[in-house]
Coordinates of C-alpha atoms and ligand atoms in Angstrom, one line a residue:
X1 CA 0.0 0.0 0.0
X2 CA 3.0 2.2 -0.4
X3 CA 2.2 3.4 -3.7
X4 CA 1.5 6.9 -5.0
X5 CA -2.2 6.7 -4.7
X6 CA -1.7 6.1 -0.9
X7 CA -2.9 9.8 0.1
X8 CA -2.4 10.1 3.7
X9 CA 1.6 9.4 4.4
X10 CA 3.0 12.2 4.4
X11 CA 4.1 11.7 8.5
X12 CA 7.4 13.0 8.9
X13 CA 7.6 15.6 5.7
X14 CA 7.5 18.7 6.3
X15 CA 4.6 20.9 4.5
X16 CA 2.8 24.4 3.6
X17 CA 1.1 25.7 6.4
X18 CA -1.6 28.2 4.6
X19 CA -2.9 28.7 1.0
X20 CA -1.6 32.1 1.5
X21 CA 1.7 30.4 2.4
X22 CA 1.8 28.4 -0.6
X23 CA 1.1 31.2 -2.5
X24 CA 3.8 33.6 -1.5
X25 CA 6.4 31.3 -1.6
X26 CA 5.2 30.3 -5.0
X27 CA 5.5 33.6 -6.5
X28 CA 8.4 34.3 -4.0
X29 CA 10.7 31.5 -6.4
X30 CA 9.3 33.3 -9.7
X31 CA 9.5 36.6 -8.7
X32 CA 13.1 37.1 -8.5
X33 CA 16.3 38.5 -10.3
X34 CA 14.4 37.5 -13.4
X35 CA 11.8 40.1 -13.3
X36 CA 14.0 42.7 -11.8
X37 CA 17.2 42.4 -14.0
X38 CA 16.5 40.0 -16.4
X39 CA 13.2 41.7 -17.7
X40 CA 13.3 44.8 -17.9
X41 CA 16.8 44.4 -20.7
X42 CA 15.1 41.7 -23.0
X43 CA 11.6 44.3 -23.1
X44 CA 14.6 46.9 -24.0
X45 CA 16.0 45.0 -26.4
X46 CA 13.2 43.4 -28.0
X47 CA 11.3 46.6 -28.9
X48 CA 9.1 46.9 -25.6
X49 CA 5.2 46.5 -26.1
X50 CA 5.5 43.9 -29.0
X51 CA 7.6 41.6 -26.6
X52 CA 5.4 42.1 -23.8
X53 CA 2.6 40.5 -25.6
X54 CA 4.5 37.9 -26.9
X55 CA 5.6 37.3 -23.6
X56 CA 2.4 37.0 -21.8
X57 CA 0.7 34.8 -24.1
X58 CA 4.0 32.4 -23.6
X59 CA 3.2 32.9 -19.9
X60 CA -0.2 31.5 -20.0
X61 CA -0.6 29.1 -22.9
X62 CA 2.8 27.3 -22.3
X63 CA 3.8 28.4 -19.1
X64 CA 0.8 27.5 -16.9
X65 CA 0.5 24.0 -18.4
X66 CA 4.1 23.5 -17.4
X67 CA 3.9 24.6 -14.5
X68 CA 0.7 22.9 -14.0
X69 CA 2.2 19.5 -15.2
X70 CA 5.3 20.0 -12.3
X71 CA 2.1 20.7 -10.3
X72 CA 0.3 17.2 -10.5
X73 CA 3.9 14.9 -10.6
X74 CA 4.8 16.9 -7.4
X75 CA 1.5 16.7 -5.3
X76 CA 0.4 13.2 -6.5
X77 CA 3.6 11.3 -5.5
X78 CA 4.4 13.8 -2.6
X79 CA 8.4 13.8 -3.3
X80 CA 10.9 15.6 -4.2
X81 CA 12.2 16.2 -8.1
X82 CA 14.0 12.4 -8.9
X83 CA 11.8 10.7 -6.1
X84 CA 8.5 12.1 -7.7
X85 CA 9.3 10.5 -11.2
X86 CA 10.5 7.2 -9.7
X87 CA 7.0 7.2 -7.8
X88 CA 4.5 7.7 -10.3
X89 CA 6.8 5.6 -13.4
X90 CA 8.0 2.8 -11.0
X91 CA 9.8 1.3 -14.0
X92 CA 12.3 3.4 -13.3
X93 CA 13.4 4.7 -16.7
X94 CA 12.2 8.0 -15.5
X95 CA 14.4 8.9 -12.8
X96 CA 17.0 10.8 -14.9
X97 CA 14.7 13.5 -15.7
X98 CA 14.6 14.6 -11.5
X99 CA 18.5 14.0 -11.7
X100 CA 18.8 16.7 -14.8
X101 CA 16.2 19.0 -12.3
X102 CA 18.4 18.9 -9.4
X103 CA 21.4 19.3 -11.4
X104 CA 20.0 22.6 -13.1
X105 CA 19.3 23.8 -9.8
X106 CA 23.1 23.2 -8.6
X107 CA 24.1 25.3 -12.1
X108 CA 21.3 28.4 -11.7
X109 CA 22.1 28.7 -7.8
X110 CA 25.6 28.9 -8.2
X111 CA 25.6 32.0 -10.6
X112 CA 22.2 33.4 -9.1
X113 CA 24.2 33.3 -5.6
X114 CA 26.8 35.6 -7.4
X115 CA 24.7 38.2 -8.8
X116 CA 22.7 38.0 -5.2
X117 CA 26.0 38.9 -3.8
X118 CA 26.5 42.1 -5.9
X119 CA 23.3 42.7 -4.9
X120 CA 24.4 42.8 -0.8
X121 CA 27.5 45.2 -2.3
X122 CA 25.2 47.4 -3.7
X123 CA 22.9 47.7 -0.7
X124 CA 25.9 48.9 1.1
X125 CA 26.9 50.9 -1.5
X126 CA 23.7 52.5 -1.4
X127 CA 23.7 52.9 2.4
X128 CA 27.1 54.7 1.9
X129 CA 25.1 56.7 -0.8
X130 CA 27.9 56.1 -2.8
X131 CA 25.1 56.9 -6.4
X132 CA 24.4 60.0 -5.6
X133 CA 28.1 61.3 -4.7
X134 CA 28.3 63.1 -7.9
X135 CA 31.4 61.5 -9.5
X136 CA 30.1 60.5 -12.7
X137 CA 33.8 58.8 -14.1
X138 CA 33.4 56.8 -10.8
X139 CA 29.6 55.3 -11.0
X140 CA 30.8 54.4 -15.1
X141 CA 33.7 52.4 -14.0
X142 CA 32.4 50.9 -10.2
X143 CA 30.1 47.6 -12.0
X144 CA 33.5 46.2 -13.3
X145 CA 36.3 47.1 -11.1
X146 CA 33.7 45.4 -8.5
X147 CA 32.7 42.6 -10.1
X148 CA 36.3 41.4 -11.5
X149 CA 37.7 41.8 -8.2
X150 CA 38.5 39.0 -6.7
X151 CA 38.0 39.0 -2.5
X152 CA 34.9 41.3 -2.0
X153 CA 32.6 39.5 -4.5
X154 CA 33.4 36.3 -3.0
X155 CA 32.7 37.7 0.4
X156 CA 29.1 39.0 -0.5
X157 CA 28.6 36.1 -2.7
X158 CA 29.0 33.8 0.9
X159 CA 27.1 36.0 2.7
X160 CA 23.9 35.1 0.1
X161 CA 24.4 31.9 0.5
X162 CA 24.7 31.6 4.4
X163 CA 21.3 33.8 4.3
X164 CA 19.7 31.4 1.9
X165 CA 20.9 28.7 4.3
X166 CA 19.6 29.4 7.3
X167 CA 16.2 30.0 5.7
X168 CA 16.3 26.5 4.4
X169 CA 17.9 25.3 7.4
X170 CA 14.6 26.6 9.0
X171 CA 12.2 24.2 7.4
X172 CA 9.0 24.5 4.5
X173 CA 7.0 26.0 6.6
X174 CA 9.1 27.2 9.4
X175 CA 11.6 29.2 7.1
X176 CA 10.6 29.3 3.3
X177 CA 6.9 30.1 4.3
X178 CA 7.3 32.0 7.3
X179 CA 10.1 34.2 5.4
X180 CA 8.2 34.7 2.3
X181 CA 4.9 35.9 4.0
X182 CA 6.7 38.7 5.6
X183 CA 8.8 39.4 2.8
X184 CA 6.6 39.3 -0.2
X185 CA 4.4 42.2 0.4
X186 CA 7.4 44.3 1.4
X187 CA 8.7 43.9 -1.5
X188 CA 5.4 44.8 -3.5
X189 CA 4.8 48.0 -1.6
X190 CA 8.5 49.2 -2.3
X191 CA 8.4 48.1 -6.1
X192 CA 5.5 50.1 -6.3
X193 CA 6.6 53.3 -4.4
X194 CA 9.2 52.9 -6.7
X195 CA 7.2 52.6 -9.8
X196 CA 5.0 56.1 -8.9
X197 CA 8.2 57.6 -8.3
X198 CA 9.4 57.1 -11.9
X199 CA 5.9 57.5 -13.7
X200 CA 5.6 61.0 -12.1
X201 CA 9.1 61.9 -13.5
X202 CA 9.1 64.7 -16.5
X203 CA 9.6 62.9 -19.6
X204 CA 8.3 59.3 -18.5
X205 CA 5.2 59.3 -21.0
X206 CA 7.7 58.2 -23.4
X207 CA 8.6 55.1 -21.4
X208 CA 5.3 54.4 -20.7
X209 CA 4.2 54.6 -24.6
X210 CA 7.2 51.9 -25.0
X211 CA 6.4 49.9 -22.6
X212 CA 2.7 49.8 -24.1
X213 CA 2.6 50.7 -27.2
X214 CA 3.5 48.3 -29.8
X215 CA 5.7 48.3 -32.4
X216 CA 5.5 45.1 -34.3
X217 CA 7.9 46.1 -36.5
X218 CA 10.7 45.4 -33.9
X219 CA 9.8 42.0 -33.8
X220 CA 12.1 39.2 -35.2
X221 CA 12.2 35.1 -35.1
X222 CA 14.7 35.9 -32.0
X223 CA 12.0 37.9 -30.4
X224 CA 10.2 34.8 -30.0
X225 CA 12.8 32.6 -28.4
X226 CA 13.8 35.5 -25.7
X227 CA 10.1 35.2 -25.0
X228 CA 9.8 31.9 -24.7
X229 CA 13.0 31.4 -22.3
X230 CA 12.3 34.6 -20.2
X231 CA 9.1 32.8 -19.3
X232 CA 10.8 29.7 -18.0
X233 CA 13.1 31.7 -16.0
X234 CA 10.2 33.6 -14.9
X235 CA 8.4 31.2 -14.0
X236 CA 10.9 29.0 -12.7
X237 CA 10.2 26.2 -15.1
X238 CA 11.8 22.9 -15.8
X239 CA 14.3 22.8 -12.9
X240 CA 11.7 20.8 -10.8
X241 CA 10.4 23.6 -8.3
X242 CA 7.0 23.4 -8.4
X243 CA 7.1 19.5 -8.3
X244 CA 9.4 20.3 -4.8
X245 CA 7.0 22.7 -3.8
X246 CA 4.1 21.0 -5.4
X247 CA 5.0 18.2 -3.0
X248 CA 4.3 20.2 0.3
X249 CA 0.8 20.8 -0.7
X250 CA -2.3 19.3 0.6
X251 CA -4.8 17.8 -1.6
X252 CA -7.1 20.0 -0.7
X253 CA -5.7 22.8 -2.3
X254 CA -6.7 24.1 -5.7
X255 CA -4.1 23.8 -7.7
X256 CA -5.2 25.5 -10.9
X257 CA -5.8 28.5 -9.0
X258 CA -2.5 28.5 -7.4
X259 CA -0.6 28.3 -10.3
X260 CA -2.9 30.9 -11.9
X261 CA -2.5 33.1 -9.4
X262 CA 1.2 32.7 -9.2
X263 CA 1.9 33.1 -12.9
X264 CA -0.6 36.3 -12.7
X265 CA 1.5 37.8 -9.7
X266 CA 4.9 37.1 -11.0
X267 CA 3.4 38.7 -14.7
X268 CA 2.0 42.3 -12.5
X269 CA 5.7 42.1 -10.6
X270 CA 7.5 42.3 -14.4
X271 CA 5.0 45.3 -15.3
X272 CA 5.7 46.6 -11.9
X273 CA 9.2 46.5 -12.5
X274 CA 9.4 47.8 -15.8
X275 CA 7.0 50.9 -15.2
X276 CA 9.7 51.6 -12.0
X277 CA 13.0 51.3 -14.5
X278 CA 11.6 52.3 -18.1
X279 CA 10.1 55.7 -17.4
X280 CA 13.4 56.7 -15.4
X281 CA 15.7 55.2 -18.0
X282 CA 13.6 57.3 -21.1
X283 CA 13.6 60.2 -18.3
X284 CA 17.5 60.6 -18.4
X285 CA 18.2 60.0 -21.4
X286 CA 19.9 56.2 -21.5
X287 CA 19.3 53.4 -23.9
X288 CA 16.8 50.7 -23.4
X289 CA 19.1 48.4 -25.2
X290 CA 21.2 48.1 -22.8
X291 CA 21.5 44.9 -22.2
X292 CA 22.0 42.8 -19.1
X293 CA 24.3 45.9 -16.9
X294 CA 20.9 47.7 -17.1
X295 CA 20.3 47.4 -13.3
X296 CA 24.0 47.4 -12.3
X297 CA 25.4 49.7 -14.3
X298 CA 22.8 52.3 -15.6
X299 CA 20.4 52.4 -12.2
X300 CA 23.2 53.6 -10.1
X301 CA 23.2 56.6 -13.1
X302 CA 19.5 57.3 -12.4
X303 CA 19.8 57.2 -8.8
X304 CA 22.5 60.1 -8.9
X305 CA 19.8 62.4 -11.0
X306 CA 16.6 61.5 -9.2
X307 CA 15.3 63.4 -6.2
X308 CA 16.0 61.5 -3.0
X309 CA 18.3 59.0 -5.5
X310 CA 20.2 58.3 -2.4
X311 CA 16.7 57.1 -0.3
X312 CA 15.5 55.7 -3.5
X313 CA 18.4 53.2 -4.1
X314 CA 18.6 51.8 -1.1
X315 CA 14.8 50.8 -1.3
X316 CA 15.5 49.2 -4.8
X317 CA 18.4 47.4 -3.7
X318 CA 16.8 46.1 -0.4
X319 CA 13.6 45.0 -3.0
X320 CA 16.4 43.2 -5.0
X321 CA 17.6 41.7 -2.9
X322 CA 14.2 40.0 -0.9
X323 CA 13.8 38.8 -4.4
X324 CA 16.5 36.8 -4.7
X325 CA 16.3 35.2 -1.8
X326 CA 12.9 34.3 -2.0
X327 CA 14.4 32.7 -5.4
X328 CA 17.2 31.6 -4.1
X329 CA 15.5 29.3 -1.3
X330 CA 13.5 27.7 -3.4
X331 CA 16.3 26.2 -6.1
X332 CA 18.2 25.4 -2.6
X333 CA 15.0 23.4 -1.4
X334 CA 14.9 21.6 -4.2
X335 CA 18.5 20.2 -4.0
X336 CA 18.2 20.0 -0.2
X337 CA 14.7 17.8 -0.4
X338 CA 16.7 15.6 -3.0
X339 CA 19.3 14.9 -0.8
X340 CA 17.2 14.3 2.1
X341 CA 15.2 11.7 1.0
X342 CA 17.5 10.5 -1.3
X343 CA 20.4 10.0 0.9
X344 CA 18.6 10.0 4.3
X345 CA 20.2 12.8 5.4
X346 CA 19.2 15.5 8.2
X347 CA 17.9 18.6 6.8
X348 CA 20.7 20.7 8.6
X349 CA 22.8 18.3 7.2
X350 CA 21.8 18.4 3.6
X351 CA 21.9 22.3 3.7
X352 CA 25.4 22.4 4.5
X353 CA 26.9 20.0 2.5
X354 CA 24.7 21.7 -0.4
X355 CA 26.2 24.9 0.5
X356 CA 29.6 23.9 0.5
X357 CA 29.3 22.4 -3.1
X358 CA 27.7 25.8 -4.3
X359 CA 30.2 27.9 -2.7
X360 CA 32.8 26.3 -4.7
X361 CA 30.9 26.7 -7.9
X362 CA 30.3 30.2 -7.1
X363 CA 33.4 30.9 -6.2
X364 CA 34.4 29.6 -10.0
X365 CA 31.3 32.2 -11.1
X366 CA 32.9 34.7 -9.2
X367 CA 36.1 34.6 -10.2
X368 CA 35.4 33.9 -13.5
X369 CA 34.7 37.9 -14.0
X370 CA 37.9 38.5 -13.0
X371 CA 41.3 36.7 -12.5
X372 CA 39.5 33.1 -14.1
X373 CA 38.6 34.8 -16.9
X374 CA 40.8 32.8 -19.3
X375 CA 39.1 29.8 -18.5
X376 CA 37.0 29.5 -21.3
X377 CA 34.5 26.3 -22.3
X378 CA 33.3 26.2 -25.3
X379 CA 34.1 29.9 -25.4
X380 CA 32.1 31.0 -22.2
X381 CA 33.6 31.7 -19.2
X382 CA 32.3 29.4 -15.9
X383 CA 29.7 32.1 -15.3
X384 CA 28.3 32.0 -19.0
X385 CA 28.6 28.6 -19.2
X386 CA 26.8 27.5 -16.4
X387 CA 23.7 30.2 -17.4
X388 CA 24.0 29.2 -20.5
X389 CA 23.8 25.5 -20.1
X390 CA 20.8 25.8 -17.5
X391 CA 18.5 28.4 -19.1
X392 CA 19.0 27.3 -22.5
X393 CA 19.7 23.7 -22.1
X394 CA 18.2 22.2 -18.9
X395 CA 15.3 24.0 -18.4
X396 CA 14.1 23.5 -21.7
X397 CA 14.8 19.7 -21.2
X398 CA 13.2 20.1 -18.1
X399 CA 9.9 21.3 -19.2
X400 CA 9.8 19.2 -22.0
X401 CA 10.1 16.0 -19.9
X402 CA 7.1 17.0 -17.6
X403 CA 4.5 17.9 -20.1
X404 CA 5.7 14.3 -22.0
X405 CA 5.4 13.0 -18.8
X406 CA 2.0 14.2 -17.7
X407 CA 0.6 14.3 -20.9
X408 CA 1.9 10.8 -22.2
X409 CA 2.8 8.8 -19.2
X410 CA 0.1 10.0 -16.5
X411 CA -2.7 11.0 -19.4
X412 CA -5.8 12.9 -19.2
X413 CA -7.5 11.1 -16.4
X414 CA -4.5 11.5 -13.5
X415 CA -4.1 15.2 -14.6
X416 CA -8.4 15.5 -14.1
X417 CA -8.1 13.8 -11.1
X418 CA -5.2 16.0 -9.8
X419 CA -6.5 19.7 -10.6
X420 CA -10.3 18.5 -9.4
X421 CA -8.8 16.8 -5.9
X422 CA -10.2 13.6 -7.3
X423 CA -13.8 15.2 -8.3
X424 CA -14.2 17.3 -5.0
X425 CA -13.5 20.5 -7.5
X426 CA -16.0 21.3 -10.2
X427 CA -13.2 21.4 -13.5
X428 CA -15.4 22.3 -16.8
X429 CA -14.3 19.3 -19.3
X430 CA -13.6 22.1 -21.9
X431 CA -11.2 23.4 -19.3
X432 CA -9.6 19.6 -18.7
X433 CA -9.3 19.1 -23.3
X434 CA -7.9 22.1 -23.6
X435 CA -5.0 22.1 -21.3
X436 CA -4.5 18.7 -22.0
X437 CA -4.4 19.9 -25.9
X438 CA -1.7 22.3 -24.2
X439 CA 0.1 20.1 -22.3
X440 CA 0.1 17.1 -25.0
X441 CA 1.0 19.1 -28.0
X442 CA 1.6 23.0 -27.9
X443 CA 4.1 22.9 -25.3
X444 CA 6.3 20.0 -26.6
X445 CA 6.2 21.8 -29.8
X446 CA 6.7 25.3 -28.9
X447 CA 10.1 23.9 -26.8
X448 CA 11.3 22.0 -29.6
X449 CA 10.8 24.5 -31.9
X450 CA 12.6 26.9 -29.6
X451 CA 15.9 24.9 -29.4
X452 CA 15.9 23.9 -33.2
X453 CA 16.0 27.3 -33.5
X454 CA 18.4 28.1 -30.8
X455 CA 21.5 25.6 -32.2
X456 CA 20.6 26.8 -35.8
Ligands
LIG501 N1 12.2 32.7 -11.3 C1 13.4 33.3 -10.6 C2 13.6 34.6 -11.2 O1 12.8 35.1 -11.9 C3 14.6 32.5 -10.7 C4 14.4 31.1 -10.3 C5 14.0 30.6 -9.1 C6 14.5 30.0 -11.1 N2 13.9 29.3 -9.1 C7 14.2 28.9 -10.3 C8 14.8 29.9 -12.4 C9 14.2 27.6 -10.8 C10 14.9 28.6 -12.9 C11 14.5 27.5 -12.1 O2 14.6 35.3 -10.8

């Protein structure tokens, strides 16, 4: 009677406490660095409006039934990434797919632990109100004389870590929840003080007509593809997070609400974010295009013009940060459960040994700005490599495992069964066909067709 339809042993794992609980941490993993940094320079370079559209029908006609699919694996066999997929396909050919999950995690953490660390530097930075000193020649040069140094980096880059530690250290609902519930709407309320601050600037109209009127004419095949991937990052698809998280949730939950909700509040965050960093960039006169130093290297520009620039960057870099590390607890949770039940270990246990591998990868990351620089793989440095290979490699493997496997292996009548808590949920059969349609064919196609066009 062991078996994944065995509902009520879950004894000993730890769980959600609250819907609201399971919510926040939910959108606590996909709001992150992804929406603050990552965003706002693909809408910039992809032409603004068009790519927002794009985007969001990516979001929710891909997206959701992704994340749906990680949604049912996780909550029906109430494990973590590898375990889940050994559960529900006990012929064990399936097992690999949770391995490449918890290996994608290891890769994003190591480099998302990095860029959390600059994140601590500039905090202090801002503190120090080192933006708004008025030495121009200085703000232009600080992003890379920082970053390809070799002892301070490493320094904030351990200090993330420890932080994302003890979270995790803390427990599902002890830590992750209890953290994210205090920390989410902290975050919203400064992203949006933020956000009036830069629409009420002279000369924003322009960055708001960019960021909603569209130009198709911007649009290219590549447009497409950033689209696509942005909204796995996004998201945090394919790296076996929501089946983690998934796994702590009761089955009396509604799970197609949760996941609506949490691809709808990780959607407003981008538009938050964009309406607080467009209008200002249009404002004072900087190119949208960019490209990935827009945060690092141009904010710390904007902060020196604005009115209270000094008060204003410190709030953005404390909002940076709580992203983060809501992200950042959630790939470690995923690792952490792994090893757990995987190897039996102690949860305190797990998050150490965890840390210490990422603290060497990161160090790599780190370094690799600076004096590793040389050390090229297939022409990227550790740092590109390792974002390269899991947002454009794992992830999209990742994803396209799941909806195979949910679609395919599980079918039509586990995924009913899931999102209607075994028929104690009124789902519309239209609803059920369709995202089966979705989940069967659109996805698997639209990710193929991404990386075809990716290597091409
Ligand atoms: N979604 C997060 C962001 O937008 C990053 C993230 C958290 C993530 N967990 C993930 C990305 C898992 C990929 C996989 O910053």
């Amino acid at each position: 009677m062991n078996d994944a339809s065995n509902h009520h042993t879950h004894t000993g794992r730890d769980s959600f406490g609250s819907s609201f609980g399971i919510l926040v941490a939910l959108a606590g993993s996909a709001v992150g660095l992804g929406n603050l940094w990552r965003f706002p320079y693909l809408v910039g370079e992809n032409g603004g409006a068009a790519f927002i559209l794009i985007y969001l029908a990516f979001v929710f006609l891909i997206g959701m039934p992704i994340m749906l699919s990680e949604f049912v694996v996780g909550r029906r066999s109430q494990s973590s990434a590898r375990g889940a997929y050994q559960k529900l396909a006990p012929d064990g050919k399936w097992g690999f797919a949770g391995s490449l999950a918890i290996v994608c995690c290891i890769l994003i953490l190591s480099f998302y632990s990095v860029v959390g660390g600059w994140g601590i530097e500039y905090l202090f930075k801002a503190f120090r109100f080192d933006f708004t000193k008025g030495d121009q020649a200085a703000l232009s040069s600080m992003f890379s004389t920082f970053a390809s140094s070799s002892w301070q980096p490493l320094i904030c880059h351990t200090l993330f870590l420890l932080a994302s530690g003890i979270i995790v250290i803390l427990g599902v609902k002890n830590g992750i929840e209890r953290f994210s519930k205090v920390m989410m709407p902290v975050l919203f309320v400064i992203m949006i003080g933020i956000a009036i601050r830069s629409l009420t600037l002279p000369g924003a109209r322009e960055g708001i007509e960019y960021l909603f009127k569209p130009d198709w004419s911007a649009v290219t095949a590549d447009t497409f593809l950033d689209a696509l991937g942005q909204a796995f990052f996004s998201l945090s698809l394919g790296s076996g997070m929501v089946i983690t998280y998934g796994s702590y949730v009761s089955r009396k939950e509604n799970i197609v609400s949760l996941s609506a909700k949490t691809a709808i509040a990780d959607t407003l965050f981008a538009m938050i974010a964009g309406c607080a960093i467009m209008p200002a960039v249009f404002a004072f006169g900087i190119s949208p295009g960019e490209g990935p130093g827009l945060v690092f290297i141009t904010l710390p520009h904007i902060f020196s013009q604005l009115p209270f620039g000094g008060v204003i960057a410190i709030l953005f870099f404390v909002a940076l940060l709580l992203a983060a590390l809501t992200s950042s607890i959630s790939l470690l949770e995923v690792i952490v459960a792994f090893s757990i039940e995987e190897f039996k270990m102690k949860r305190r246990t797990a998050v150490m040994l965890t840390l210490v591998v990422l603290w060497v990868l990161g160090c790599l990351c780190s370094l690799s700005q600076g004096v590793l620089s040389d050390w090229k793989f297939f022409g990227k440095t550790v740092f590109d490599l390792f974002d390269f290979v899991s947002a454009n490699v794992l992830m999209l493997a990742g994803g396209l495992l799941v909806v195979i496997f949910a679609g395919w292996k599980l079918g039509r009548k586990i995924i009913h069964d899931e999102l209607s808590n075994s028929g104690a949920l009124k789902i519309p059969v239209w609803f059920v066909d369709t995202l089966s349609f979705l989940i069967r064919f659109l996805a698997p196609v639209a990710i193929i067709v991404i990386a075809v066009f990716q290597w091409i």
